[in-house]
C-alpha cells in the first residue's frame, strides 16, 4: 500500500456532524485504511459514547474514501454513492467512547461498472482491537441527479 495522507474532507462530500472520518492514511487498488477520532459533536454522540451500530457509517465512509481516491488517481471527479446495507454486520462492542481513535479498513470485494453496485469487506479497530466487521453494499448511479429525482 502507498501512503495517502489526505483529509477525509477532500474525499467525502459529508460535512458538519456527518463527516465522521478524519483522514485517509494509505491505500492501493483494492483497499483503503482511514482514521477517525470519535467526537462529541457528531450527530450520533450521546453522553460521551457512540453506539456501536454507528460503526457501519465509519466503515461506509472509508469505502467512499477509497472510491473517491481511486477516481482521483484516474483524474475523475469523486462519484456519488449510496449505502445500501450489509449482508452481515458483526458488532463486537456495545459502544465506543468519545475520544477513541478508530482505524477503519475497506477492501473491495467487487465493483460492477455496469450497474454501479459494489461490495467491500470492512473492519473497524480501536487500539488494535476489532470492534466491528461487515460486508457492506453500496450503489453508485451513473446519473445521481436523475436517480434522486426518480426515486
PDB file of C-alpha atoms in Angstrom:
ATOM      1  CA  UNK A   1       0.000   0.000   0.000  1.00  0.00           C
ATOM      2  CA  UNK A   2       1.054   3.551  -0.590  1.00  0.00           C
ATOM      3  CA  UNK A   3       0.698   6.500   1.789  1.00  0.00           C
ATOM      4  CA  UNK A   4      -2.266   8.765   1.043  1.00  0.00           C
ATOM      5  CA  UNK A   5      -2.350  11.223   3.959  1.00  0.00           C
ATOM      6  CA  UNK A   6      -5.368  13.220   2.751  1.00  0.00           C
ATOM      7  CA  UNK A   7      -8.036  14.773   4.947  1.00  0.00           C
ATOM      8  CA  UNK A   8     -11.369  12.988   4.605  1.00  0.00           C
ATOM      9  CA  UNK A   9     -12.956  16.345   3.754  1.00  0.00           C
ATOM     10  CA  UNK A  10     -11.065  16.268   0.420  1.00  0.00           C
ATOM     11  CA  UNK A  11     -12.515  12.852  -0.454  1.00  0.00           C
ATOM     12  CA  UNK A  12     -16.014  12.925   1.045  1.00  0.00           C
ATOM     13  CA  UNK A  13     -18.965  15.273   0.491  1.00  0.00           C
ATOM     14  CA  UNK A  14     -20.090  14.894   4.127  1.00  0.00           C
ATOM     15  CA  UNK A  15     -19.941  17.952   6.364  1.00  0.00           C
ATOM     16  CA  UNK A  16     -20.782  19.114   9.879  1.00  0.00           C
ATOM     17  CA  UNK A  17     -21.750  16.265  12.234  1.00  0.00           C
ATOM     18  CA  UNK A  18     -21.865  13.656   9.441  1.00  0.00           C
ATOM     19  CA  UNK A  19     -18.186  13.819   8.432  1.00  0.00           C
ATOM     20  CA  UNK A  20     -17.017  11.046  10.738  1.00  0.00           C
ATOM     21  CA  UNK A  21     -13.678  10.083   9.164  1.00  0.00           C
ATOM     22  CA  UNK A  22     -10.639  12.340   9.630  1.00  0.00           C
ATOM     23  CA  UNK A  23      -8.153  11.109   7.064  1.00  0.00           C
ATOM     24  CA  UNK A  24      -7.168   8.511   4.514  1.00  0.00           C
ATOM     25  CA  UNK A  25      -3.867   7.023   5.618  1.00  0.00           C
ATOM     26  CA  UNK A  26      -2.879   4.502   2.963  1.00  0.00           C
ATOM     27  CA  UNK A  27      -4.354   2.546   0.116  1.00  0.00           C
ATOM     28  CA  UNK A  28      -3.945   0.545  -3.057  1.00  0.00           C
ATOM     29  CA  UNK A  29      -6.096  -0.656  -5.964  1.00  0.00           C
ATOM     30  CA  UNK A  30      -8.321  -2.689  -3.598  1.00  0.00           C
ATOM     31  CA  UNK A  31      -8.018  -1.322  -0.064  1.00  0.00           C
ATOM     32  CA  UNK A  32      -8.018   1.909   1.915  1.00  0.00           C
ATOM     33  CA  UNK A  33      -7.220   2.479   5.567  1.00  0.00           C
ATOM     34  CA  UNK A  34      -8.585   5.559   7.276  1.00  0.00           C
ATOM     35  CA  UNK A  35      -8.511   7.087  10.718  1.00  0.00           C
ATOM     36  CA  UNK A  36     -11.124   8.884  12.795  1.00  0.00           C
ATOM     37  CA  UNK A  37     -11.380  10.249  16.295  1.00  0.00           C
ATOM     38  CA  UNK A  38     -14.846   9.748  17.756  1.00  0.00           C
ATOM     39  CA  UNK A  39     -16.009  13.246  18.542  1.00  0.00           C
ATOM     40  CA  UNK A  40     -18.713  14.574  20.804  1.00  0.00           C
ATOM     41  CA  UNK A  41     -20.017  16.837  18.019  1.00  0.00           C
ATOM     42  CA  UNK A  42     -21.012  14.040  15.631  1.00  0.00           C
ATOM     43  CA  UNK A  43     -24.741  13.517  15.260  1.00  0.00           C
ATOM     44  CA  UNK A  44     -24.645  10.110  16.948  1.00  0.00           C
ATOM     45  CA  UNK A  45     -22.814  11.030  20.157  1.00  0.00           C
ATOM     46  CA  UNK A  46     -24.844  10.604  23.330  1.00  0.00           C
ATOM     47  CA  UNK A  47     -23.465  11.163  26.831  1.00  0.00           C
ATOM     48  CA  UNK A  48     -19.850  10.559  25.856  1.00  0.00           C
ATOM     49  CA  UNK A  49     -20.361   7.464  23.697  1.00  0.00           C
ATOM     50  CA  UNK A  50     -21.439   6.451  20.230  1.00  0.00           C
ATOM     51  CA  UNK A  51     -23.470   3.273  19.792  1.00  0.00           C
ATOM     52  CA  UNK A  52     -21.594   0.505  18.026  1.00  0.00           C
ATOM     53  CA  UNK A  53     -24.215   0.485  15.249  1.00  0.00           C
ATOM     54  CA  UNK A  54     -22.697   3.779  14.043  1.00  0.00           C
ATOM     55  CA  UNK A  55     -19.533   1.885  13.098  1.00  0.00           C
ATOM     56  CA  UNK A  56     -21.270   0.877   9.853  1.00  0.00           C
ATOM     57  CA  UNK A  57     -21.180   4.568   8.832  1.00  0.00           C
ATOM     58  CA  UNK A  58     -17.488   4.904   9.730  1.00  0.00           C
ATOM     59  CA  UNK A  59     -16.771   1.857   7.576  1.00  0.00           C
ATOM     60  CA  UNK A  60     -19.025   3.098   4.744  1.00  0.00           C
ATOM     61  CA  UNK A  61     -17.206   6.431   4.732  1.00  0.00           C
ATOM     62  CA  UNK A  62     -13.935   4.513   4.456  1.00  0.00           C
ATOM     63  CA  UNK A  63     -15.369   2.744   1.387  1.00  0.00           C
ATOM     64  CA  UNK A  64     -16.357   6.121  -0.047  1.00  0.00           C
ATOM     65  CA  UNK A  65     -12.856   7.482   0.543  1.00  0.00           C
ATOM     66  CA  UNK A  66     -11.437   4.536  -1.438  1.00  0.00           C
ATOM     67  CA  UNK A  67     -13.871   5.248  -4.281  1.00  0.00           C
ATOM     68  CA  UNK A  68     -13.037   8.971  -4.352  1.00  0.00           C
ATOM     69  CA  UNK A  69      -9.307   8.390  -4.041  1.00  0.00           C
ATOM     70  CA  UNK A  70      -9.409   5.785  -6.805  1.00  0.00           C
ATOM     71  CA  UNK A  71     -11.316   8.214  -9.078  1.00  0.00           C
ATOM     72  CA  UNK A  72      -8.813  10.955  -8.210  1.00  0.00           C
ATOM     73  CA  UNK A  73      -5.933   8.666  -9.241  1.00  0.00           C
ATOM     74  CA  UNK A  74      -7.604   8.401 -12.680  1.00  0.00           C
ATOM     75  CA  UNK A  75      -8.248  12.139 -12.984  1.00  0.00           C
ATOM     76  CA  UNK A  76     -12.010  11.706 -12.496  1.00  0.00           C
ATOM     77  CA  UNK A  77     -14.347  13.621 -10.174  1.00  0.00           C
ATOM     78  CA  UNK A  78     -15.463  11.881  -6.998  1.00  0.00           C
ATOM     79  CA  UNK A  79     -18.570   9.784  -7.643  1.00  0.00           C
ATOM     80  CA  UNK A  80     -21.777   9.970  -5.621  1.00  0.00           C
ATOM     81  CA  UNK A  81     -22.692   6.745  -3.890  1.00  0.00           C
ATOM     82  CA  UNK A  82     -25.326   5.452  -1.513  1.00  0.00           C
ATOM     83  CA  UNK A  83     -25.019   2.939   1.310  1.00  0.00           C
ATOM     84  CA  UNK A  84     -27.438   0.104   0.529  1.00  0.00           C
ATOM     85  CA  UNK A  85     -26.852  -2.047   3.583  1.00  0.00           C
ATOM     86  CA  UNK A  86     -24.966  -5.080   4.732  1.00  0.00           C
ATOM     87  CA  UNK A  87     -25.349  -8.802   4.412  1.00  0.00           C
ATOM     88  CA  UNK A  88     -23.548  -9.265   7.668  1.00  0.00           C
ATOM     89  CA  UNK A  89     -22.631  -6.839  10.411  1.00  0.00           C
ATOM     90  CA  UNK A  90     -20.729  -8.150  13.423  1.00  0.00           C
ATOM     91  CA  UNK A  91     -20.589  -5.682  16.304  1.00  0.00           C
ATOM     92  CA  UNK A  92     -18.084  -6.777  18.917  1.00  0.00           C
ATOM     93  CA  UNK A  93     -18.674  -3.932  21.358  1.00  0.00           C
ATOM     94  CA  UNK A  94     -21.720  -2.120  22.692  1.00  0.00           C
ATOM     95  CA  UNK A  95     -20.447   1.418  22.268  1.00  0.00           C
ATOM     96  CA  UNK A  96     -17.349   3.476  21.512  1.00  0.00           C
ATOM     97  CA  UNK A  97     -16.214   6.248  23.837  1.00  0.00           C
ATOM     98  CA  UNK A  98     -15.782   9.801  22.620  1.00  0.00           C
ATOM     99  CA  UNK A  99     -12.059  10.397  22.153  1.00  0.00           C
ATOM    100  CA  UNK A 100     -11.394   6.884  20.853  1.00  0.00           C
ATOM    101  CA  UNK A 101      -9.240   6.742  17.733  1.00  0.00           C
ATOM    102  CA  UNK A 102     -10.609   4.348  15.128  1.00  0.00           C
ATOM    103  CA  UNK A 103      -8.736   2.728  12.281  1.00  0.00           C
ATOM    104  CA  UNK A 104     -11.090   1.582   9.541  1.00  0.00           C
ATOM    105  CA  UNK A 105     -10.242  -0.655   6.612  1.00  0.00           C
ATOM    106  CA  UNK A 106     -12.310  -1.159   3.461  1.00  0.00           C
ATOM    107  CA  UNK A 107     -11.283  -3.836   0.942  1.00  0.00           C
ATOM    108  CA  UNK A 108     -13.047  -4.148  -2.378  1.00  0.00           C
ATOM    109  CA  UNK A 109     -14.820  -7.452  -2.968  1.00  0.00           C
ATOM    110  CA  UNK A 110     -16.350  -6.309  -6.250  1.00  0.00           C
ATOM    111  CA  UNK A 111     -17.339  -3.158  -8.100  1.00  0.00           C
ATOM    112  CA  UNK A 112     -19.686  -3.503 -11.078  1.00  0.00           C
ATOM    113  CA  UNK A 113     -19.185  -0.736 -13.617  1.00  0.00           C
ATOM    114  CA  UNK A 114     -22.328  -1.837 -15.463  1.00  0.00           C
ATOM    115  CA  UNK A 115     -24.908  -1.491 -12.699  1.00  0.00           C
ATOM    116  CA  UNK A 116     -22.990   0.602 -10.143  1.00  0.00           C
ATOM    117  CA  UNK A 117     -23.229  -1.922  -7.305  1.00  0.00           C
ATOM    118  CA  UNK A 118     -20.223  -2.552  -5.084  1.00  0.00           C
ATOM    119  CA  UNK A 119     -19.380  -4.607  -2.023  1.00  0.00           C
ATOM    120  CA  UNK A 120     -16.480  -4.118   0.377  1.00  0.00           C
ATOM    121  CA  UNK A 121     -15.264  -6.108   3.352  1.00  0.00           C
ATOM    122  CA  UNK A 122     -14.848  -3.567   6.131  1.00  0.00           C
ATOM    123  CA  UNK A 123     -13.380  -3.567   9.621  1.00  0.00           C
ATOM    124  CA  UNK A 124     -13.164  -1.021  12.436  1.00  0.00           C
ATOM    125  CA  UNK A 125     -10.471  -1.183  15.115  1.00  0.00           C
ATOM    126  CA  UNK A 126      -9.521   0.773  18.226  1.00  0.00           C
ATOM    127  CA  UNK A 127      -6.053   0.232  19.689  1.00  0.00           C
ATOM    128  CA  UNK A 128      -5.669  -2.894  17.570  1.00  0.00           C
ATOM    129  CA  UNK A 129      -8.909  -4.431  18.875  1.00  0.00           C
ATOM    130  CA  UNK A 130     -11.526  -5.368  16.282  1.00  0.00           C
ATOM    131  CA  UNK A 131     -14.788  -3.548  17.107  1.00  0.00           C
ATOM    132  CA  UNK A 132     -16.871  -4.342  14.028  1.00  0.00           C
ATOM    133  CA  UNK A 133     -16.735  -6.026  10.651  1.00  0.00           C
ATOM    134  CA  UNK A 134     -19.163  -6.126   7.766  1.00  0.00           C
ATOM    135  CA  UNK A 135     -19.607  -6.835   4.083  1.00  0.00           C
ATOM    136  CA  UNK A 136     -21.137  -3.502   3.031  1.00  0.00           C
ATOM    137  CA  UNK A 137     -23.057  -2.911  -0.179  1.00  0.00           C
ATOM    138  CA  UNK A 138     -23.220   0.426  -1.972  1.00  0.00           C
ATOM    139  CA  UNK A 139     -24.726   1.825  -5.143  1.00  0.00           C
ATOM    140  CA  UNK A 140     -23.164   4.402  -7.462  1.00  0.00           C
ATOM    141  CA  UNK A 141     -25.733   5.562 -10.027  1.00  0.00           C
ATOM    142  CA  UNK A 142     -24.435   6.733 -13.399  1.00  0.00           C
ATOM    143  CA  UNK A 143     -26.586   9.878 -13.110  1.00  0.00           C
ATOM    144  CA  UNK A 144     -27.135  10.701  -9.398  1.00  0.00           C
ATOM    145  CA  UNK A 145     -29.362  13.730 -10.043  1.00  0.00           C
ATOM    146  CA  UNK A 146     -31.734  11.751 -12.243  1.00  0.00           C
ATOM    147  CA  UNK A 147     -31.707   8.841  -9.806  1.00  0.00           C
ATOM    148  CA  UNK A 148     -32.726  11.124  -6.913  1.00  0.00           C
ATOM    149  CA  UNK A 149     -35.496  12.696  -8.975  1.00  0.00           C
ATOM    150  CA  UNK A 150     -36.907   9.312  -9.955  1.00  0.00           C
ATOM    151  CA  UNK A 151     -36.650   7.731  -6.526  1.00  0.00           C
TER     152      UNK A 151
END
